Amino acid sequence: MEILNALALLSNYLVIPALAYGSQLALGALGVTLIYGILRFSNFAHGEMMAFGTMAVILVTWFLQAQGISLGFLPTELLALPIGILAAVLLALGTDRIVYRFHRGKKSQPVIFLIASLAVMFFYSGLTRFIIGTADQSMGDGARFIFTAREFKEWSGLDEGIALRTTQGITVAVTLICVAALFWFLNRTRAGKSMRAYSDNEDLALLSGVNPERVVLIAWILAAALATIAGTMYGLDKTFKPFIYLQLLLPIFAAAIVGGLGSPIGAVAGGFVIAFSEITVTFAYKRVLTYIMPGDNVPDGLVQLLSTEYKFAVSFVILVVVLLVRPTGIFKGQSV
Amino acid sequence: MSNRVRISSLFAFMAILLVTVGVVQSPSLALAILNLCLISAIMALGINIQWGYAGLLNVGIMGFAALGGVAAVLVSKEPVAETIALGAPGLLAALLVAAVTIALIVWVYKSMKGRLRSVLVTLIVVAGFFTARHFFDPAVEAIESTDSAATGYLGGLGLPIIFSWLVGGLFAGGAAWLIGKVSLGLRSDYLAIATLGISEIIIAVLKNEDWLTRGVKNVTGLPRPYPVPYEVEIQQSPAFQSWATYFGMDVVELSSIVVKLAYSGLFAVVLLIILLLCESALRSPWGRMMRAIRDNETAAEAMGKDVKGRHLQVFILGSAVVGIAGAMLTTLDGQFTPGTYNPLRFTFLIWAMVIIGGSGNNWGAVLGGFLVWFFWVEAEPVGLWFIDLVTSGMDETNPLRLHLLSSAAYMRLMAMGIIMLLVLRFAPKGLIPESRR
């Protein structure tokens, strides 16, 4: 019984949040890794792209709510998501047309692309803040919980409850759908196969008649869509604040590199590795130990390895270890 | 020769801009902008050393500047005897444990192989971590609970703050050495991401380790460097008051101008020294070697140049310059506020300076520092004025007009992005291109 209580506590505060956070990171890292695989640069504007897409979703949601439209049990944001994705895709394609296409034509070095993405980041961050400001915007309406801690306690008879928030459930479900759809696209469709071929060996793909502009177009569409979904899920799960998305850049890059830059399956795995380690290391184990430890042998203090403010340090340390031990990441990078 | 004309005319233009602000707005404001221009120019020089000479991408400028800020606190603040007596033994013990742990890891890593090594390293890390925490936690607890409203930290060495400029360079250089060891020699993206990470971590540490920096409670009242007077003191001197009447100015205003001028003088000296060193380094055989490595790493390596070693060297030098500028900035502010370090302002704005000014050319970086900082400060009033003009047809309480006016400040972010993109596209070498030698 005590063990079960400890497990329930762990699932409630560690496993479920880490699953949701890991899904958000995985979606973000997929976008970064796709752009890296096709355009061969680390897109620093990705975090701001997430913020922009999420902002579009919020604005559409406000409009829908003003019209009295809602999804009932589910948050209205889901209804607004396609339009938000459309806005982000348009922005991404416009940016590519105006900025990156020129540098592609000139065959600029990857590092020039990276610096251009810094400039794009500046522009996006100004755009988002100009439209919606820097304040917190709380997202999500509909039912707050799929099941609450009390319902779980009554159902199971345990002392510790497990609550599953609607947003967490949606995040995991949406991620599963997106990842499945993406892998189906990459492995089964002609366009997806041409993308993988282009990423593997550009010259060979060009010789076999792959249209590079088309591949780049699809890559941006996918990256912008994934960024919007990831940003919206993060905003639903926590809160929307433009600055947070700038800070999310580091764990997202860490996830993409840990998994192997350019490898989609690696990005998903990396997202969960980063999320679980962040939360495991910054979790306070005190209450878990009170259940497991026999008698009154409970240590004082929170039994927390690192304070929550150092969660960046966790992604960074994992990043450094991977760079030192296996620079290509868990799944060999460089192939979409 | 044409480059020289270009440099002089662009700097003359910059001077005219600053003088215009002095006349139109106020001389005190112009000097405040000038001081930050000088500091920005030094930061841009540091990044130019890394990017322009060697093609290294440092996206962690914020962290290195913040390390300089810590140096200002640790050098200049008076030591707090109480907290040192309470906490120093524990902290020293924790430090010793950490050092022994690292030494053990290095030894195991070098002398063993395979699975045994991984297991041992993990064990040592875990054991070292908990032993260090065992000494560290009570010491920190004791320090932070001592008079936490006023001190609650160890304080500093109580030395003149000007030494902190050097110490800030040392701190930043040390951090750069660590990062460089790990990520140089890998793809250039990795260095960018690694520096992005370290800068976030440095800020997180400074915000949370109250025993060292008082965290978000801030350290205020840092002393000023030697020749800079305090406004209150000079306002009381009769000689100064007679000057004020002689110039026909308010005593308070004149005193603030004098203080700012003193800072400008100090900063200008530092900038000139660093600029001189940079210029002679670029002209020397060392600079030629750096350019050779940047332009073709493989060829340089084939000629027997130690590419990785040179990269590490130049990365440390550039970061140290940023650290110096960071310490100067904290000195100018007179307080250390970890909460104000923001990557847009401290990292990406400096990048805009280097790209717009001209990478690879020291004069370009300095000009970029001046021009971009000037634009950054002045874009706010100009943007506000512009929006006010555009929406002047609307009603005073029109929500759109109110929203636009309140978010006018963010227009400068967009404008900065657009300017950077334009420069990258139409003048990829910047306003003052690298001169051919």
mmCIF file of N, CA and C in Angstrom, chain A residues 36 40-42 44 97-99 102-103 106 110-112 114-116 118-123 125-127 129-134 243 246-247 249-250 253-254 257 261 304-307 309-310 312-314 316-317 319-320 323-325 327-328 334, chain B residues 51 55 57 59 109 129-130 133 179 181-183 186-190 192-198 200-201 204-209 341-344 348-349 351-352 355 376 387 403-404 407-408 410-411 413-418 420-421 424-425 428:
data_model
loop_
_atom_site.group_PDB
_atom_site.id
_atom_site.type_symbol
_atom_site.label_atom_id
_atom_site.label_comp_id
_atom_site.label_asym_id
_atom_site.label_seq_id
_atom_site.Cartn_x
_atom_site.Cartn_y
_atom_site.Cartn_z
ATOM 1 N N TYR A 36 17.133 21.534 -39.836
ATOM 2 C CA TYR A 36 18.566 21.226 -39.895
ATOM 3 C C TYR A 36 18.844 20.202 -40.989
ATOM 4 N N ARG A 40 20.150 22.642 -43.340
ATOM 5 C CA ARG A 40 21.489 22.493 -42.751
ATOM 6 C C ARG A 40 21.931 23.683 -41.907
ATOM 7 N N PHE A 41 21.007 24.251 -41.140
ATOM 8 C CA PHE A 41 21.449 25.227 -40.130
ATOM 9 C C PHE A 41 20.540 25.126 -38.911
ATOM 10 N N SER A 42 21.070 25.555 -37.757
ATOM 11 C CA SER A 42 20.266 25.551 -36.537
ATOM 12 C C SER A 42 19.415 26.804 -36.530
ATOM 13 N N PHE A 44 17.616 29.474 -35.014
ATOM 14 C CA PHE A 44 17.424 30.114 -33.714
ATOM 15 C C PHE A 44 16.083 30.819 -33.620
ATOM 16 N N ARG A 97 11.053 33.039 -48.441
ATOM 17 C CA ARG A 97 11.069 33.693 -49.752
ATOM 18 C C ARG A 97 11.964 34.929 -49.730
ATOM 19 N N ILE A 98 11.825 35.733 -48.634
ATOM 20 C CA ILE A 98 12.534 37.009 -48.586
ATOM 21 C C ILE A 98 13.967 36.844 -48.091
ATOM 22 N N VAL A 99 14.175 35.971 -47.108
ATOM 23 C CA VAL A 99 15.490 35.920 -46.460
ATOM 24 C C VAL A 99 16.318 34.738 -46.937
ATOM 25 N N PHE A 102 17.445 33.826 -50.818
ATOM 26 C CA PHE A 102 18.577 34.587 -51.348
ATOM 27 C C PHE A 102 19.897 33.918 -50.962
ATOM 28 N N HIS A 103 20.011 33.557 -49.676
ATOM 29 C CA HIS A 103 21.266 32.965 -49.221
ATOM 30 C C HIS A 103 21.462 31.567 -49.791
ATOM 31 N N LYS A 106 22.881 32.045 -53.172
ATOM 32 C CA LYS A 106 24.284 32.449 -53.139
ATOM 33 C C LYS A 106 25.177 31.355 -52.586
ATOM 34 N N PRO A 110 26.602 27.712 -43.874
ATOM 35 C CA PRO A 110 25.545 27.481 -42.883
ATOM 36 C C PRO A 110 25.539 28.540 -41.783
ATOM 37 N N VAL A 111 26.725 29.022 -41.424
ATOM 38 C CA VAL A 111 26.785 29.945 -40.295
ATOM 39 C C VAL A 111 26.111 31.282 -40.651
ATOM 40 N N ILE A 112 26.125 31.632 -41.956
ATOM 41 C CA ILE A 112 25.433 32.858 -42.368
ATOM 42 C C ILE A 112 23.917 32.666 -42.213
ATOM 43 N N LEU A 114 22.609 30.819 -40.006
ATOM 44 C CA LEU A 114 22.354 30.888 -38.565
ATOM 45 C C LEU A 114 22.220 32.352 -38.133
ATOM 46 N N ILE A 115 23.114 33.197 -38.637
ATOM 47 C CA ILE A 115 23.057 34.606 -38.241
ATOM 48 C C ILE A 115 21.792 35.252 -38.800
ATOM 49 N N ALA A 116 21.428 34.852 -40.026
ATOM 50 C CA ALA A 116 20.172 35.372 -40.572
ATOM 51 C C ALA A 116 19.015 34.944 -39.679
ATOM 52 N N LEU A 118 19.140 34.578 -36.539
ATOM 53 C CA LEU A 118 19.147 35.471 -35.367
ATOM 54 C C LEU A 118 18.379 36.752 -35.688
ATOM 55 N N ALA A 119 18.625 37.283 -36.885
ATOM 56 C CA ALA A 119 17.919 38.506 -37.279
ATOM 57 C C ALA A 119 16.429 38.247 -37.397
ATOM 58 N N VAL A 120 16.079 37.090 -37.969
ATOM 59 C CA VAL A 120 14.666 36.743 -38.090
ATOM 60 C C VAL A 120 14.045 36.633 -36.703
ATOM 61 N N MET A 121 14.834 36.071 -35.774
ATOM 62 C CA MET A 121 14.346 35.950 -34.402
ATOM 63 C C MET A 121 14.001 37.309 -33.821
ATOM 64 N N PHE A 122 14.901 38.269 -34.053
ATOM 65 C CA PHE A 122 14.631 39.637 -33.607
ATOM 66 C C PHE A 122 13.289 40.115 -34.156
ATOM 67 N N PHE A 123 13.118 39.912 -35.453
ATOM 68 C CA PHE A 123 11.909 40.402 -36.106
ATOM 69 C C PHE A 123 10.664 39.724 -35.535
ATOM 70 N N SER A 125 10.278 38.246 -32.671
ATOM 71 C CA SER A 125 9.992 38.564 -31.268
ATOM 72 C C SER A 125 9.363 39.946 -31.181
ATOM 73 N N GLY A 126 9.839 40.888 -32.021
ATOM 74 C CA GLY A 126 9.210 42.200 -32.036
ATOM 75 C C GLY A 126 7.769 42.116 -32.501
ATOM 76 N N LEU A 127 7.543 41.301 -33.534
ATOM 77 C CA LEU A 127 6.196 41.173 -34.093
ATOM 78 C C LEU A 127 5.220 40.642 -33.036
ATOM 79 N N ARG A 129 5.523 40.578 -29.748
ATOM 80 C CA ARG A 129 5.332 41.495 -28.629
ATOM 81 C C ARG A 129 4.533 42.723 -29.061
ATOM 82 N N PHE A 130 4.712 43.125 -30.302
ATOM 83 C CA PHE A 130 3.986 44.296 -30.795
ATOM 84 C C PHE A 130 2.488 43.996 -30.834
ATOM 85 N N ILE A 131 2.141 42.787 -31.253
ATOM 86 C CA ILE A 131 0.727 42.472 -31.407
ATOM 87 C C ILE A 131 0.079 42.160 -30.071
ATOM 88 N N ILE A 132 0.733 41.326 -29.255
ATOM 89 C CA ILE A 132 0.024 40.854 -28.056
ATOM 90 C C ILE A 132 0.656 41.329 -26.753
ATOM 91 N N GLY A 133 1.819 41.981 -26.829
ATOM 92 C CA GLY A 133 2.437 42.474 -25.600
ATOM 93 C C GLY A 133 3.240 41.389 -24.909
ATOM 94 N N THR A 134 3.828 41.714 -23.755
ATOM 95 C CA THR A 134 4.693 40.749 -23.083
ATOM 96 C C THR A 134 3.994 40.069 -21.914
ATOM 97 N N PHE A 243 8.355 35.607 -23.555
ATOM 98 C CA PHE A 243 9.737 35.406 -23.122
ATOM 99 C C PHE A 243 10.035 33.932 -22.860
ATOM 100 N N LEU A 246 11.452 32.054 -25.774
ATOM 101 C CA LEU A 246 12.871 32.304 -26.026
ATOM 102 C C LEU A 246 13.705 31.365 -25.172
ATOM 103 N N GLN A 247 13.251 31.150 -23.943
ATOM 104 C CA GLN A 247 14.013 30.282 -23.046
ATOM 105 C C GLN A 247 13.847 28.812 -23.389
ATOM 106 N N LEU A 249 14.128 27.599 -26.166
ATOM 107 C CA LEU A 249 15.051 27.287 -27.250
ATOM 108 C C LEU A 249 16.143 26.323 -26.792
ATOM 109 N N LEU A 250 16.663 26.544 -25.586
ATOM 110 C CA LEU A 250 17.782 25.716 -25.130
ATOM 111 C C LEU A 250 17.374 24.255 -24.945
ATOM 112 N N PHE A 253 16.849 22.703 -28.423
ATOM 113 C CA PHE A 253 18.095 22.383 -29.116
ATOM 114 C C PHE A 253 18.761 21.180 -28.461
ATOM 115 N N ALA A 254 18.747 21.172 -27.123
ATOM 116 C CA ALA A 254 19.377 20.055 -26.421
ATOM 117 C C ALA A 254 18.703 18.755 -26.833
ATOM 118 N N ILE A 257 19.799 17.774 -30.347
ATOM 119 C CA ILE A 257 21.190 17.315 -30.445
ATOM 120 C C ILE A 257 21.366 15.975 -29.745
ATOM 121 N N LEU A 261 21.052 15.554 -34.397
ATOM 122 C CA LEU A 261 20.486 16.602 -35.252
ATOM 123 C C LEU A 261 20.157 16.037 -36.622
ATOM 124 N N GLN A 304 15.866 17.393 -2.522
ATOM 125 C CA GLN A 304 15.804 17.825 -3.913
ATOM 126 C C GLN A 304 17.239 17.914 -4.403
ATOM 127 N N LEU A 305 17.532 17.304 -5.542
ATOM 128 C CA LEU A 305 18.916 17.305 -6.015
ATOM 129 C C LEU A 305 19.352 18.713 -6.408
ATOM 130 N N LEU A 306 18.500 19.395 -7.152
ATOM 131 C CA LEU A 306 18.816 20.754 -7.602
ATOM 132 C C LEU A 306 17.529 21.562 -7.511
ATOM 133 N N SER A 307 17.645 22.859 -7.257
ATOM 134 C CA SER A 307 16.417 23.640 -7.192
ATOM 135 C C SER A 307 15.873 23.835 -8.607
ATOM 136 N N GLU A 309 15.057 26.170 -10.397
ATOM 137 C CA GLU A 309 15.594 27.209 -11.268
ATOM 138 C C GLU A 309 16.734 26.689 -12.125
ATOM 139 N N TYR A 310 17.323 25.549 -11.723
ATOM 140 C CA TYR A 310 18.463 25.050 -12.475
ATOM 141 C C TYR A 310 18.087 24.035 -13.539
ATOM 142 N N PHE A 312 17.581 24.482 -16.578
ATOM 143 C CA PHE A 312 18.396 24.694 -17.779
ATOM 144 C C PHE A 312 19.711 23.961 -17.653
ATOM 145 N N ALA A 313 20.255 23.973 -16.432
ATOM 146 C CA ALA A 313 21.542 23.332 -16.226
ATOM 147 C C ALA A 313 21.449 21.855 -16.566
ATOM 148 N N VAL A 314 20.297 21.247 -16.282
ATOM 149 C CA VAL A 314 20.167 19.819 -16.556
ATOM 150 C C VAL A 314 20.246 19.566 -18.051
ATOM 151 N N PHE A 316 21.581 21.351 -20.169
ATOM 152 C CA PHE A 316 22.920 21.694 -20.647
ATOM 153 C C PHE A 316 23.918 20.590 -20.336
ATOM 154 N N VAL A 317 23.833 20.046 -19.122
ATOM 155 C CA VAL A 317 24.792 19.003 -18.754
ATOM 156 C C VAL A 317 24.607 17.789 -19.654
ATOM 157 N N LEU A 319 23.481 17.822 -22.632
ATOM 158 C CA LEU A 319 24.013 18.243 -23.930
ATOM 159 C C LEU A 319 25.535 18.070 -23.976
ATOM 160 N N VAL A 320 26.195 18.550 -22.907
ATOM 161 C CA VAL A 320 27.658 18.490 -22.887
ATOM 162 C C VAL A 320 28.134 17.043 -22.872
ATOM 163 N N LEU A 323 27.774 15.661 -26.277
ATOM 164 C CA LEU A 323 28.781 16.218 -27.187
ATOM 165 C C LEU A 323 30.135 15.562 -26.961
ATOM 166 N N LEU A 324 30.455 15.282 -25.682
ATOM 167 C CA LEU A 324 31.754 14.694 -25.375
ATOM 168 C C LEU A 324 31.809 13.231 -25.769
ATOM 169 N N VAL A 325 30.728 12.495 -25.452
ATOM 170 C CA VAL A 325 30.783 11.048 -25.585
ATOM 171 C C VAL A 325 30.356 10.606 -26.975
ATOM 172 N N PRO A 327 29.082 12.709 -30.215
ATOM 173 C CA PRO A 327 28.658 13.987 -30.814
ATOM 174 C C PRO A 327 27.538 13.849 -31.830
ATOM 175 N N THR A 328 27.300 12.646 -32.360
ATOM 176 C CA THR A 328 26.227 12.539 -33.347
ATOM 177 C C THR A 328 24.884 12.269 -32.693
ATOM 178 N N GLN A 334 22.011 13.500 -38.926
ATOM 179 C CA GLN A 334 22.266 13.744 -40.342
ATOM 180 C C GLN A 334 21.460 12.867 -41.269
ATOM 181 N N TRP B 51 34.331 36.287 -33.873
ATOM 182 C CA TRP B 51 33.639 36.027 -35.133
ATOM 183 C C TRP B 51 34.439 36.558 -36.325
ATOM 184 N N GLY B 55 35.867 33.356 -36.965
ATOM 185 C CA GLY B 55 34.640 32.697 -37.397
ATOM 186 C C GLY B 55 33.985 31.855 -36.325
ATOM 187 N N LEU B 57 31.242 31.355 -33.329
ATOM 188 C CA LEU B 57 29.921 31.917 -33.080
ATOM 189 C C LEU B 57 29.616 31.841 -31.590
ATOM 190 N N VAL B 59 27.013 32.792 -28.780
ATOM 191 C CA VAL B 59 25.660 33.304 -28.545
ATOM 192 C C VAL B 59 25.410 33.398 -27.041
ATOM 193 N N TYR B 109 38.986 8.807 -15.856
ATOM 194 C CA TYR B 109 38.653 8.899 -17.269
ATOM 195 C C TYR B 109 39.885 8.638 -18.132
ATOM 196 N N PHE B 129 28.883 14.662 -5.299
ATOM 197 C CA PHE B 129 27.779 15.615 -5.239
ATOM 198 C C PHE B 129 27.179 15.653 -3.838
ATOM 199 N N PHE B 130 26.910 14.456 -3.280
ATOM 200 C CA PHE B 130 26.245 14.451 -1.982
ATOM 201 C C PHE B 130 27.181 14.890 -0.872
ATOM 202 N N ARG B 133 27.348 18.643 -1.093
ATOM 203 C CA ARG B 133 26.094 19.232 -0.589
ATOM 204 C C ARG B 133 26.041 19.168 0.940
ATOM 205 N N ILE B 179 34.021 26.139 -21.790
ATOM 206 C CA ILE B 179 33.133 25.908 -22.921
ATOM 207 C C ILE B 179 33.929 25.517 -24.154
ATOM 208 N N LYS B 181 36.866 24.134 -24.417
ATOM 209 C CA LYS B 181 37.428 22.794 -24.313
ATOM 210 C C LYS B 181 36.414 21.760 -24.787
ATOM 211 N N VAL B 182 35.150 21.977 -24.421
ATOM 212 C CA VAL B 182 34.127 20.979 -24.733
ATOM 213 C C VAL B 182 33.676 21.084 -26.185
ATOM 214 N N SER B 183 33.387 22.320 -26.639
ATOM 215 C CA SER B 183 32.629 22.392 -27.884
ATOM 216 C C SER B 183 33.421 22.894 -29.085
ATOM 217 N N LEU B 186 34.007 20.835 -32.732
ATOM 218 C CA LEU B 186 32.781 20.239 -33.260
ATOM 219 C C LEU B 186 32.207 21.211 -34.281
ATOM 220 N N ARG B 187 31.027 20.873 -34.817
ATOM 221 C CA ARG B 187 30.419 21.773 -35.803
ATOM 222 C C ARG B 187 30.155 23.148 -35.205
ATOM 223 N N SER B 188 30.164 24.189 -36.033
ATOM 224 C CA SER B 188 30.071 25.545 -35.493
ATOM 225 C C SER B 188 28.748 25.775 -34.781
ATOM 226 N N ASP B 189 27.686 25.076 -35.193
ATOM 227 C CA ASP B 189 26.397 25.229 -34.522
ATOM 228 C C ASP B 189 26.489 24.850 -33.054
ATOM 229 N N TYR B 190 27.317 23.818 -32.784
ATOM 230 C CA TYR B 190 27.363 23.316 -31.420
ATOM 231 C C TYR B 190 27.930 24.348 -30.472
ATOM 232 N N ALA B 192 27.625 27.519 -30.789
ATOM 233 C CA ALA B 192 26.554 28.491 -30.578
ATOM 234 C C ALA B 192 25.591 27.991 -29.522
ATOM 235 N N ILE B 193 25.181 26.740 -29.635
ATOM 236 C CA ILE B 193 24.184 26.232 -28.701
ATOM 237 C C ILE B 193 24.792 26.073 -27.311
ATOM 238 N N ALA B 194 26.060 25.632 -27.256
ATOM 239 C CA ALA B 194 26.703 25.475 -25.957
ATOM 240 C C ALA B 194 26.836 26.820 -25.250
ATOM 241 N N THR B 195 27.192 27.867 -25.998
ATOM 242 C CA THR B 195 27.330 29.168 -25.338
ATOM 243 C C THR B 195 25.964 29.693 -24.916
ATOM 244 N N LEU B 196 24.939 29.441 -25.735
ATOM 245 C CA LEU B 196 23.581 29.830 -25.338
ATOM 246 C C LEU B 196 23.243 29.190 -23.997
ATOM 247 N N GLY B 197 23.602 27.905 -23.856
ATOM 248 C CA GLY B 197 23.302 27.184 -22.623
ATOM 249 C C GLY B 197 24.066 27.739 -21.443
ATOM 250 N N ILE B 198 25.370 27.953 -21.616
ATOM 251 C CA ILE B 198 26.159 28.384 -20.463
ATOM 252 C C ILE B 198 25.687 29.749 -19.992
ATOM 253 N N GLU B 200 22.631 30.957 -20.050
ATOM 254 C CA GLU B 200 21.416 30.797 -19.243
ATOM 255 C C GLU B 200 21.772 30.268 -17.853
ATOM 256 N N ILE B 201 22.742 29.340 -17.810
ATOM 257 C CA ILE B 201 23.100 28.758 -16.520
ATOM 258 C C ILE B 201 23.762 29.796 -15.628
ATOM 259 N N ALA B 204 21.131 31.865 -14.200
ATOM 260 C CA ALA B 204 20.362 31.137 -13.184
ATOM 261 C C ALA B 204 21.149 31.069 -11.880
ATOM 262 N N VAL B 205 22.449 30.800 -11.971
ATOM 263 C CA VAL B 205 23.267 30.726 -10.760
ATOM 264 C C VAL B 205 23.277 32.080 -10.054
ATOM 265 N N LEU B 206 23.486 33.152 -10.811
ATOM 266 C CA LEU B 206 23.567 34.473 -10.179
ATOM 267 C C LEU B 206 22.240 34.861 -9.550
ATOM 268 N N LYS B 207 21.140 34.387 -10.125
ATOM 269 C CA LYS B 207 19.846 34.741 -9.553
ATOM 270 C C LYS B 207 19.559 33.961 -8.286
ATOM 271 N N ASN B 208 20.105 32.750 -8.164
ATOM 272 C CA ASN B 208 19.684 31.874 -7.076
ATOM 273 C C ASN B 208 20.694 31.676 -5.973
ATOM 274 N N GLU B 209 21.982 31.903 -6.244
ATOM 275 C CA GLU B 209 22.970 31.694 -5.190
ATOM 276 C C GLU B 209 23.100 32.984 -4.389
ATOM 277 N N TYR B 341 19.391 40.842 -16.783
ATOM 278 C CA TYR B 341 20.114 40.292 -17.935
ATOM 279 C C TYR B 341 19.131 39.561 -18.834
ATOM 280 N N ASN B 342 19.041 39.997 -20.077
ATOM 281 C CA ASN B 342 18.040 39.505 -21.010
ATOM 282 C C ASN B 342 18.757 39.229 -22.331
ATOM 283 N N PRO B 343 18.585 38.032 -22.880
ATOM 284 C CA PRO B 343 19.379 37.682 -24.065
ATOM 285 C C PRO B 343 19.167 38.624 -25.251
ATOM 286 N N LEU B 344 17.976 39.172 -25.410
ATOM 287 C CA LEU B 344 17.763 40.049 -26.561
ATOM 288 C C LEU B 344 18.660 41.270 -26.463
ATOM 289 N N PHE B 348 21.875 39.265 -28.433
ATOM 290 C CA PHE B 348 21.547 39.402 -29.843
ATOM 291 C C PHE B 348 21.746 40.831 -30.322
ATOM 292 N N LEU B 349 21.607 41.793 -29.418
ATOM 293 C CA LEU B 349 21.878 43.175 -29.825
ATOM 294 C C LEU B 349 23.362 43.361 -30.150
ATOM 295 N N TRP B 351 25.276 41.106 -31.315
ATOM 296 C CA TRP B 351 25.476 40.499 -32.632
ATOM 297 C C TRP B 351 25.070 41.461 -33.735
ATOM 298 N N ALA B 352 23.959 42.155 -33.527
ATOM 299 C CA ALA B 352 23.532 43.142 -34.519
ATOM 300 C C ALA B 352 24.632 44.184 -34.711
ATOM 301 N N ILE B 355 27.478 42.620 -36.858
ATOM 302 C CA ILE B 355 27.099 42.367 -38.253
ATOM 303 C C ILE B 355 26.917 43.693 -38.999
ATOM 304 N N TRP B 376 19.073 51.955 -30.734
ATOM 305 C CA TRP B 376 18.283 51.199 -29.759
ATOM 306 C C TRP B 376 17.634 52.142 -28.746
ATOM 307 N N ILE B 387 4.124 56.671 -34.156
ATOM 308 C CA ILE B 387 2.795 56.078 -33.990
ATOM 309 C C ILE B 387 1.789 57.162 -33.611
ATOM 310 N N HIS B 403 -3.408 50.714 -27.864
ATOM 311 C CA HIS B 403 -2.591 49.503 -27.936
ATOM 312 C C HIS B 403 -1.293 49.781 -28.688
ATOM 313 N N LEU B 404 -1.420 50.469 -29.820
ATOM 314 C CA LEU B 404 -0.226 50.754 -30.623
ATOM 315 C C LEU B 404 0.765 51.600 -29.833
ATOM 316 N N SER B 407 2.577 49.514 -27.291
ATOM 317 C CA SER B 407 3.553 48.523 -27.756
ATOM 318 C C SER B 407 4.535 49.114 -28.760
ATOM 319 N N ALA B 408 4.613 50.432 -28.821
ATOM 320 C CA ALA B 408 5.551 51.051 -29.766
ATOM 321 C C ALA B 408 6.982 50.636 -29.488
ATOM 322 N N TYR B 410 8.212 47.874 -28.894
ATOM 323 C CA TYR B 410 8.655 46.617 -29.502
ATOM 324 C C TYR B 410 8.948 46.776 -30.982
ATOM 325 N N MET B 411 8.574 47.945 -31.528
ATOM 326 C CA MET B 411 8.873 48.159 -32.941
ATOM 327 C C MET B 411 10.373 48.145 -33.188
ATOM 328 N N LEU B 413 12.540 46.171 -31.950
ATOM 329 C CA LEU B 413 13.003 44.801 -32.183
ATOM 330 C C LEU B 413 12.839 44.435 -33.647
ATOM 331 N N MET B 414 11.640 44.758 -34.183
ATOM 332 C CA MET B 414 11.382 44.455 -35.592
ATOM 333 C C MET B 414 12.352 45.226 -36.476
ATOM 334 N N ALA B 415 12.512 46.512 -36.167
ATOM 335 C CA ALA B 415 13.380 47.339 -36.995
ATOM 336 C C ALA B 415 14.799 46.792 -36.975
ATOM 337 N N MET B 416 15.264 46.356 -35.789
ATOM 338 C CA MET B 416 16.623 45.818 -35.685
ATOM 339 C C MET B 416 16.770 44.572 -36.541
ATOM 340 N N GLY B 417 15.748 43.700 -36.490
ATOM 341 C CA GLY B 417 15.799 42.495 -37.313
ATOM 342 C C GLY B 417 15.875 42.847 -38.790
ATOM 343 N N ILE B 418 15.047 43.815 -39.206
ATOM 344 C CA ILE B 418 15.019 44.167 -40.622
ATOM 345 C C ILE B 418 16.361 44.768 -41.049
ATOM 346 N N MET B 420 19.286 44.236 -39.756
ATOM 347 C CA MET B 420 20.280 43.163 -39.825
ATOM 348 C C MET B 420 20.132 42.370 -41.117
ATOM 349 N N LEU B 421 18.869 42.055 -41.475
ATOM 350 C CA LEU B 421 18.641 41.264 -42.685
ATOM 351 C C LEU B 421 19.073 42.041 -43.920
ATOM 352 N N LEU B 424 22.802 41.935 -44.101
ATOM 353 C CA LEU B 424 23.274 40.615 -44.519
ATOM 354 C C LEU B 424 23.096 40.430 -46.016
ATOM 355 N N ARG B 425 22.041 41.050 -46.561
ATOM 356 C CA ARG B 425 21.741 40.818 -47.961
ATOM 357 C C ARG B 425 22.517 41.765 -48.875
ATOM 358 N N PRO B 428 26.963 42.448 -47.043
ATOM 359 C CA PRO B 428 27.286 41.375 -46.099
ATOM 360 C C PRO B 428 28.563 41.639 -45.315
#
